[in-house]
Short mmCIF file of C-alpha atoms in Angstrom, two decimals:
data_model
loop_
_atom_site.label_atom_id
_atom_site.label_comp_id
_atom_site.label_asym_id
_atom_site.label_seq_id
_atom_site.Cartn_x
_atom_site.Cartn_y
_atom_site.Cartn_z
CA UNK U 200 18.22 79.62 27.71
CA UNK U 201 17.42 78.81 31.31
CA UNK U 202 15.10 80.94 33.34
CA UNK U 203 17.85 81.67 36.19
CA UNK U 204 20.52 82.78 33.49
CA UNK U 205 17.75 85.13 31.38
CA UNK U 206 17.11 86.49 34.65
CA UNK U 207 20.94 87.42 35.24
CA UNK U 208 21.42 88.80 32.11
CA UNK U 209 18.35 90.90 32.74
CA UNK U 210 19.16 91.98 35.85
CA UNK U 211 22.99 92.94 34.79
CA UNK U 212 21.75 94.58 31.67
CA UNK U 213 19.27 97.00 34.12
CA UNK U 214 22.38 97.75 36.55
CA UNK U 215 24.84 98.58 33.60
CA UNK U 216 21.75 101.27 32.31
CA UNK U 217 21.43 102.66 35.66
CA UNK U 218 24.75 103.35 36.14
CA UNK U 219 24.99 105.09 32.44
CA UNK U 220 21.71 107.11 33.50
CA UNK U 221 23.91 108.20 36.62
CA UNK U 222 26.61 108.73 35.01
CA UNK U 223 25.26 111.32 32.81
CA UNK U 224 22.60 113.06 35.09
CA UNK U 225 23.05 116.93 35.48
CA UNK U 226 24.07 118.29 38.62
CA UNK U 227 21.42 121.09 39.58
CA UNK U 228 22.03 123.63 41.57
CA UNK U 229 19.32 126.36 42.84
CA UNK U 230 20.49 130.07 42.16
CA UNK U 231 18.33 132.36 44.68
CA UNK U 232 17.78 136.02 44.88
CA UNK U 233 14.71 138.93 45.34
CA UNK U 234 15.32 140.45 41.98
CA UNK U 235 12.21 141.03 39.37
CA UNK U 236 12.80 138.96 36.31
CA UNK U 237 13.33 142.11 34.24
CA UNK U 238 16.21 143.38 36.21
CA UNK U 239 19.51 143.16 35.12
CA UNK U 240 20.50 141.01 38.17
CA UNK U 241 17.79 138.36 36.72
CA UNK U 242 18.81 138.45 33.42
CA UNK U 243 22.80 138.03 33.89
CA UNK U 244 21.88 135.26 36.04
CA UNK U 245 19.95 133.25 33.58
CA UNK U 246 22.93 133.98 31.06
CA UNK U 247 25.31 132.66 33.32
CA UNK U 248 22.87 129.06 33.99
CA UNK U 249 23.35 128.90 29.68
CA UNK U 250 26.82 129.15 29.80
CA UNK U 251 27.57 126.76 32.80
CA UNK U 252 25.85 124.41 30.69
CA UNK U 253 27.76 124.87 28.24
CA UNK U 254 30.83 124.90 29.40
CA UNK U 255 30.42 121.91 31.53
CA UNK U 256 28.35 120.22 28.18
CA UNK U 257 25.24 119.50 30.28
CA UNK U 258 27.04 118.26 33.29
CA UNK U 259 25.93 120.91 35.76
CA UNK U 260 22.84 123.04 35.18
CA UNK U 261 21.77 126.29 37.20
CA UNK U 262 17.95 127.16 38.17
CA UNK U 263 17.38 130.48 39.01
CA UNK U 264 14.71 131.32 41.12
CA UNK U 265 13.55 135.02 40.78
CA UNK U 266 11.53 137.70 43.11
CA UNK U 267 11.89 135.84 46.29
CA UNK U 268 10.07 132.93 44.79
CA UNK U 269 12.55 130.62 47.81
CA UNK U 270 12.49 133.26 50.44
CA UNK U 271 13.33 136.83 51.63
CA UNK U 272 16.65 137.79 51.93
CA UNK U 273 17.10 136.73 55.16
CA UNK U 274 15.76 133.39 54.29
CA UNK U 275 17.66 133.02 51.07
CA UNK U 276 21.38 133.79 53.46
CA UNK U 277 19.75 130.58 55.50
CA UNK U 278 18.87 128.49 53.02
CA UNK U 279 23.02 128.00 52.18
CA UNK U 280 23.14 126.87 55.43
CA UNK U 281 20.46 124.70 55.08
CA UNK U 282 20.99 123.29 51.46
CA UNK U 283 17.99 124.62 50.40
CA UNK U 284 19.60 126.57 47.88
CA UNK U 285 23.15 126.63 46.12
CA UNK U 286 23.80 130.14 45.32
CA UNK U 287 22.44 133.60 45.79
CA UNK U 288 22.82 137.05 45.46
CA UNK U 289 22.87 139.01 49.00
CA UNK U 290 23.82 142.45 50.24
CA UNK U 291 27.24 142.53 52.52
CA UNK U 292 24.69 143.96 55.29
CA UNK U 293 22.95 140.89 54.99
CA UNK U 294 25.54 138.86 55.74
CA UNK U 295 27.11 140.95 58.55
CA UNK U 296 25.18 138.96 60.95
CA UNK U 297 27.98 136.13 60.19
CA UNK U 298 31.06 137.67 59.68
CA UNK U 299 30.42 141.77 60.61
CA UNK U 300 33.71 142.92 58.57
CA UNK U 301 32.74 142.19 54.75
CA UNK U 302 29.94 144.25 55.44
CA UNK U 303 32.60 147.69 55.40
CA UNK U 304 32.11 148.65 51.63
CA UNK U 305 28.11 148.62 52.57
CA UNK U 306 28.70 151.51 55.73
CA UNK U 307 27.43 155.33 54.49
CA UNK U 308 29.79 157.51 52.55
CA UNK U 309 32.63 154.69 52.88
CA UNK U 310 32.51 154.37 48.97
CA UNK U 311 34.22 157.32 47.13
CA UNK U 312 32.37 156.05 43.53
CA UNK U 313 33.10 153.35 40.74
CA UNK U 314 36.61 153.49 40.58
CA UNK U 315 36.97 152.94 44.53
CA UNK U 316 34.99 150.35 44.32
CA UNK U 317 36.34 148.36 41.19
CA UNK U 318 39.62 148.69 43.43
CA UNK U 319 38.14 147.25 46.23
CA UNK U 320 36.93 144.59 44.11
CA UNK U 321 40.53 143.42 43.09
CA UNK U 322 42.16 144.32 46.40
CA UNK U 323 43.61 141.78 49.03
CA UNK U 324 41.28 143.37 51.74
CA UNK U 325 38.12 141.51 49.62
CA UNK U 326 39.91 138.52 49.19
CA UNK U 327 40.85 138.55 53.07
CA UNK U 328 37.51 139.60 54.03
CA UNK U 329 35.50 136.80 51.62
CA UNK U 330 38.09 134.50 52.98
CA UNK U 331 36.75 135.95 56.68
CA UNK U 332 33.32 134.80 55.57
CA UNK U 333 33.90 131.46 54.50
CA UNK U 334 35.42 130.56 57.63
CA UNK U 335 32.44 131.71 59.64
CA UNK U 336 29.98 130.07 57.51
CA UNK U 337 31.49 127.61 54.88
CA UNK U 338 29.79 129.84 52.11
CA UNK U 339 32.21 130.97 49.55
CA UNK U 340 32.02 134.28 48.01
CA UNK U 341 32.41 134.03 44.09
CA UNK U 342 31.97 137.73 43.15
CA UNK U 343 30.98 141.27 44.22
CA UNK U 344 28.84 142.91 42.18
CA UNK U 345 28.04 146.57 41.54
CA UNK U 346 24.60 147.65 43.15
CA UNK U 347 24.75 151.63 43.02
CA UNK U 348 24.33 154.33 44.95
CA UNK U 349 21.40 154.58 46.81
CA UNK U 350 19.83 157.99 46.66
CA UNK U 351 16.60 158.46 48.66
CA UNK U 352 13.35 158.67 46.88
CA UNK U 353 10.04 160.82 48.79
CA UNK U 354 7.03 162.86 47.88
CA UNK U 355 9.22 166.08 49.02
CA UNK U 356 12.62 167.14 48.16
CA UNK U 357 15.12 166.12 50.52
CA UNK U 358 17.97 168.35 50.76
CA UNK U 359 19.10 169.03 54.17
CA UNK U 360 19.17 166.30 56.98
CA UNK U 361 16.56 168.53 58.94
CA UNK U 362 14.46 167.16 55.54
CA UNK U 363 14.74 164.02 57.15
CA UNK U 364 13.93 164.36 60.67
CA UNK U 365 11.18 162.32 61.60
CA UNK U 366 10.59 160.80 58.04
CA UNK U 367 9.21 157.07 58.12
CA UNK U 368 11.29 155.68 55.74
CA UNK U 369 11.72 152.20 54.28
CA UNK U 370 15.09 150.34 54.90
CA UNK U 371 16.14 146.90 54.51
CA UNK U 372 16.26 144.57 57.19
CA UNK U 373 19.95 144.60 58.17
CA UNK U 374 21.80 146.78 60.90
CA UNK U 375 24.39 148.49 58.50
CA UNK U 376 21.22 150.12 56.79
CA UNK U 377 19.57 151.76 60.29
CA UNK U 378 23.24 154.08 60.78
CA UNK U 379 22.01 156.25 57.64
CA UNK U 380 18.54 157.24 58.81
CA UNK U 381 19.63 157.33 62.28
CA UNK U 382 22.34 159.70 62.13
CA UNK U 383 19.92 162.41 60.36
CA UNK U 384 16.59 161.78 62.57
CA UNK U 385 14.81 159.85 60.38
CA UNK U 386 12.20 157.16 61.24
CA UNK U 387 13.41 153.65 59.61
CA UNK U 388 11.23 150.91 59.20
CA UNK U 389 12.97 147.81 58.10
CA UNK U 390 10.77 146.04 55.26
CA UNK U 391 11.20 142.81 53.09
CA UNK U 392 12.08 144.12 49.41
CA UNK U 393 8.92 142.59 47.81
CA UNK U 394 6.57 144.81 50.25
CA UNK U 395 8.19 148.00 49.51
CA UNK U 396 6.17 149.33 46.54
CA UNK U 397 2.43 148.63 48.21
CA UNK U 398 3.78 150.13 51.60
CA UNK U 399 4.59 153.50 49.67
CA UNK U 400 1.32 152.99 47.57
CA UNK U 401 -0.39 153.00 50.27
CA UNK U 402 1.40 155.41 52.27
CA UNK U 403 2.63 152.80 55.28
CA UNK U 404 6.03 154.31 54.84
CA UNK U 405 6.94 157.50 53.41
CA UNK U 406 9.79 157.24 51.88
CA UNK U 407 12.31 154.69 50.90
CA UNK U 408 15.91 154.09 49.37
CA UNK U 409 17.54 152.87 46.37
CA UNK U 410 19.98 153.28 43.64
CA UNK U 411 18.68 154.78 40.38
CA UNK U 412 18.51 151.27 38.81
CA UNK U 413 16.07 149.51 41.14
CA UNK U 414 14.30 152.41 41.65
CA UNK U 415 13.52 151.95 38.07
CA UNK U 416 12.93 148.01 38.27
CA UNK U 417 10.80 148.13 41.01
CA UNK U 418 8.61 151.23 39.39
CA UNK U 419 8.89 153.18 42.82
CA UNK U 420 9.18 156.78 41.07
CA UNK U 421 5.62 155.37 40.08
CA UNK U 422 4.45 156.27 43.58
CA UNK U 423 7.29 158.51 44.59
CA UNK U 424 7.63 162.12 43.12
CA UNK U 425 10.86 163.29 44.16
CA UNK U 426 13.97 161.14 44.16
CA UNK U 427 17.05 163.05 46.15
CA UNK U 428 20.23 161.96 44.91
CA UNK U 429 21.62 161.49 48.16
CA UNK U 430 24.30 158.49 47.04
CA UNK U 431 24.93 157.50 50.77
CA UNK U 432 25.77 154.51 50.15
CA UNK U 433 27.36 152.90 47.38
CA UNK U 434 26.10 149.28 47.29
CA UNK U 435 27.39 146.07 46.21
CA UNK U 436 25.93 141.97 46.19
CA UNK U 437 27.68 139.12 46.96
CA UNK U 438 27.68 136.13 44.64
CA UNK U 439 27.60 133.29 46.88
CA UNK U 440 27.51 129.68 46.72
CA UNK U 441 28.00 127.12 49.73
CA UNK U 442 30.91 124.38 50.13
CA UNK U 443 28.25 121.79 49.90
CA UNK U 444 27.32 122.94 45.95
CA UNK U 445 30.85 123.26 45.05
CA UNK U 446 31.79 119.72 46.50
CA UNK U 447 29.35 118.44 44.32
CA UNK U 448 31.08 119.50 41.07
CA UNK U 449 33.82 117.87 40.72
CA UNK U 450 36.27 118.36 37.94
CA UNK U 451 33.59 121.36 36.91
CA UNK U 452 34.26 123.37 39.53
CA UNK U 453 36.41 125.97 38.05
CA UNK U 454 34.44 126.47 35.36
CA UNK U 455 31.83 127.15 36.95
CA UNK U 456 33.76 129.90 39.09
CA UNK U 457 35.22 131.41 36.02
CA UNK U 458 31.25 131.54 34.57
CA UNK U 459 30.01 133.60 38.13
CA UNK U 460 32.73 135.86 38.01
CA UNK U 461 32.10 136.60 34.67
CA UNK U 462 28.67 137.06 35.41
CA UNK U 463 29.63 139.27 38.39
CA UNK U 464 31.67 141.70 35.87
CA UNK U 465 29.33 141.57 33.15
CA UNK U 466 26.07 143.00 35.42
CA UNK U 467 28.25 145.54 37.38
CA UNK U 468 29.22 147.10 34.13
CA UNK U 469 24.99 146.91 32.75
CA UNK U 470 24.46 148.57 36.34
CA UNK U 471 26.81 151.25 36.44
CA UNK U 472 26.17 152.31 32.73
CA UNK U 473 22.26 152.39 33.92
CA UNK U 474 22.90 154.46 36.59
CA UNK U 475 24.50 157.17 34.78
CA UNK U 476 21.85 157.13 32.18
CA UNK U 477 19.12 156.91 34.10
CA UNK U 478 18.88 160.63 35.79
CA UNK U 479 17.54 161.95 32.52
CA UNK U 480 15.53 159.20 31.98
CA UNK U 481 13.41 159.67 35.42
CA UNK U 482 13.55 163.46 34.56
CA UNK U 483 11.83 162.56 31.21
CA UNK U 484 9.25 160.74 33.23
CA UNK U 485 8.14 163.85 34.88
CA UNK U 486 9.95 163.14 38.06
CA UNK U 487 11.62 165.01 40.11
CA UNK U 488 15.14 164.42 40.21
CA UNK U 489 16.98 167.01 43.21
CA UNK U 490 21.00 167.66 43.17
CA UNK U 491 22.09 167.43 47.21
CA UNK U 492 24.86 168.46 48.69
CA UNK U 493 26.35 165.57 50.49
CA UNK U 494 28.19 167.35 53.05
CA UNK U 495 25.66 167.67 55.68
CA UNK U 496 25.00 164.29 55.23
CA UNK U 497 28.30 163.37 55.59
CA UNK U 498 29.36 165.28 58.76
CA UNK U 499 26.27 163.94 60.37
CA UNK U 500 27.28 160.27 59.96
CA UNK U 501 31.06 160.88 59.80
CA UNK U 502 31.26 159.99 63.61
CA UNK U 503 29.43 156.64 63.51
CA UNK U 504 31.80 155.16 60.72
CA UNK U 505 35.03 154.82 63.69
CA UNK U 506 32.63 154.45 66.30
CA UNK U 507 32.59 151.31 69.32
CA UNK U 508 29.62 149.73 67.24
CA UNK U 509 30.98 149.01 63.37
CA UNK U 510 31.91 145.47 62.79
CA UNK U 511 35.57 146.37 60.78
CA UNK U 512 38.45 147.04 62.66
CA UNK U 513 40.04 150.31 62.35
CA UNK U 514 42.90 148.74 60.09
CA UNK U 515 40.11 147.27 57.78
CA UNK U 516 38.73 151.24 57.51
CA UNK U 517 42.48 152.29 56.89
CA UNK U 518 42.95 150.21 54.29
CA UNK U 519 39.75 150.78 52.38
CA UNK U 520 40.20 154.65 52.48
CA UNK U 521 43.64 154.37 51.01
CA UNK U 522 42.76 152.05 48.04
#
């Protein structure tokens, strides 16, 4: 055989190959949060990059990236934006700096419990405001997922909102979460997540704020006696992914929304049977678990929630309050 026509054959032979390689390569996308690898968050998250593969037979695979191993939460909401990652789990208050009205089930006392919120969940005000959100930002919420109410943890019992006046305590880095601490005197000090447990250690803040779950995760009642069962605020996360990562997936696009909502149900349920477990649990531990009347709490941040500065709209707060 000549040279020139080997050569051809070669050359067509390498094309053909490359293409197949193509053909089959997995399409990767980068699933972000600030979750320890032995919370429940983590762990549904992993299950759902198993069955994407499966479903999709290889075709797409997830990474997830734990502990704020690709940035704070701040940096994670970015990094959609940015294509630095694909998906993440965020609080609404997080992404209230780009569309202020899906951060309403986040606001203090808003939530009634579980069953409100598993009605929000399903309602037509989600699916407007998630619709809201994508719009602003060309993210795409995929699921809301049940976070718990956060109950305030301290080396004292809180009890009264005059327990609270003056009380440097840890908050996340988000506006929605300064109305609480504000409207009963307290001192809060917005912190990254992964700082919180050496700024208590070592006494930088004295207090912080949780539901009973991470509390647990994060091993704060390890350097907090007292945890106040305040609940006031019920708390959900956002599954998000951007346009960009769902573009990429073609035919397996709806399987991969079916597998993150799935995943979305399946930790909100682990979450909210942890959280009614866990007072006895912490009370086993030699901790110091205090019932609170919410009331005062309530009255003192009752005026804020239909005040000039919320992001909803009046008809948003109607229509939460009378699902």
């Amino acid at each position: 055989m000549p040279m020139r026509n080997f050569t051809s054959i070669l050359t067509a032979g390498c094309f053909v190959l490359s293409g197949t390689v193509s053909a089959f390569a997995a399409e990767t996308l980068k699933w972000a949060h600030v979750y320890e690898t032995g919370s429940a968050y983590h762990e549904v998250a992993e299950w759902a990059a198993e069955e994407v593969s499966k479903v999709t037979d290889g075709r797409v695979e997830i990474n997830v990236f734990p502990a704020s191993t690709l940035g704070k939460e701040v940096e994670i909401n970015e990094g959609l934006g940015l294509g630095a990652v694909d998906i993440i789990y965020t609080g609404p208050s997080f992404v209230e700096r780009y569309y202020g009205p899906i951060a309403i089930s986040d606001y203090p006392f808003i939530m009634r419990g579980w069953d409100h919120w598993v009605s929000y969940r399903d309602s037509d005000l989600f699916a407007e405001l998630s619709e809201g959100y994508h719009d602003a930002t060309g993210n795409q919420v995929l699921g809301l997922v049940y976070y718990g109410q956060r109950h305030v943890t301290s080396n004292k019992p809180v009890l009264t909102p005059a327990d609270m006046e003056g009380l440097k305590i840890r908050v996340p880095n988000s506006p929605v979460m300064l109305m609480f601490p504000n409207a009963v005197g307290a001192n809060p000090t917005p912190m990254a997540f992964s700082e919180v447990y050496l700024a208590l250690q070592q006494g930088v803040v004295d207090a912080q704020e949780n539901p009973l779950p991470t509390i647990k995760f994060k091993k704060f009642y390890e350097v907090q006696s007292n945890i106040n069962l305040t609940g006031h605020i019920l708390n959900s996360l956002l599954v998000i992914a951007s346009d960009n990562a769902l573009d990429r997936l073609g035919d397996d696009e709806a399987a991969v929304r079916e597998v993150l909502a799935q995943a979305s149900a399946k930790v909100s349920d682990e979450i909210y049977q942890s959280e009614l477990d866990l007072v006895a649990w912490f009370r086993e531990q030699g901790i110091t678990v205090n019932e609170v009347d919410k009331a005062p709490f309530q009255d003192a941040v009752r005026p804020k929630l239909t005040g000039d500065d919320v992001p909803y709209t009046m008809e948003h707060f109607k229509r939460l309050g009378e699902l």
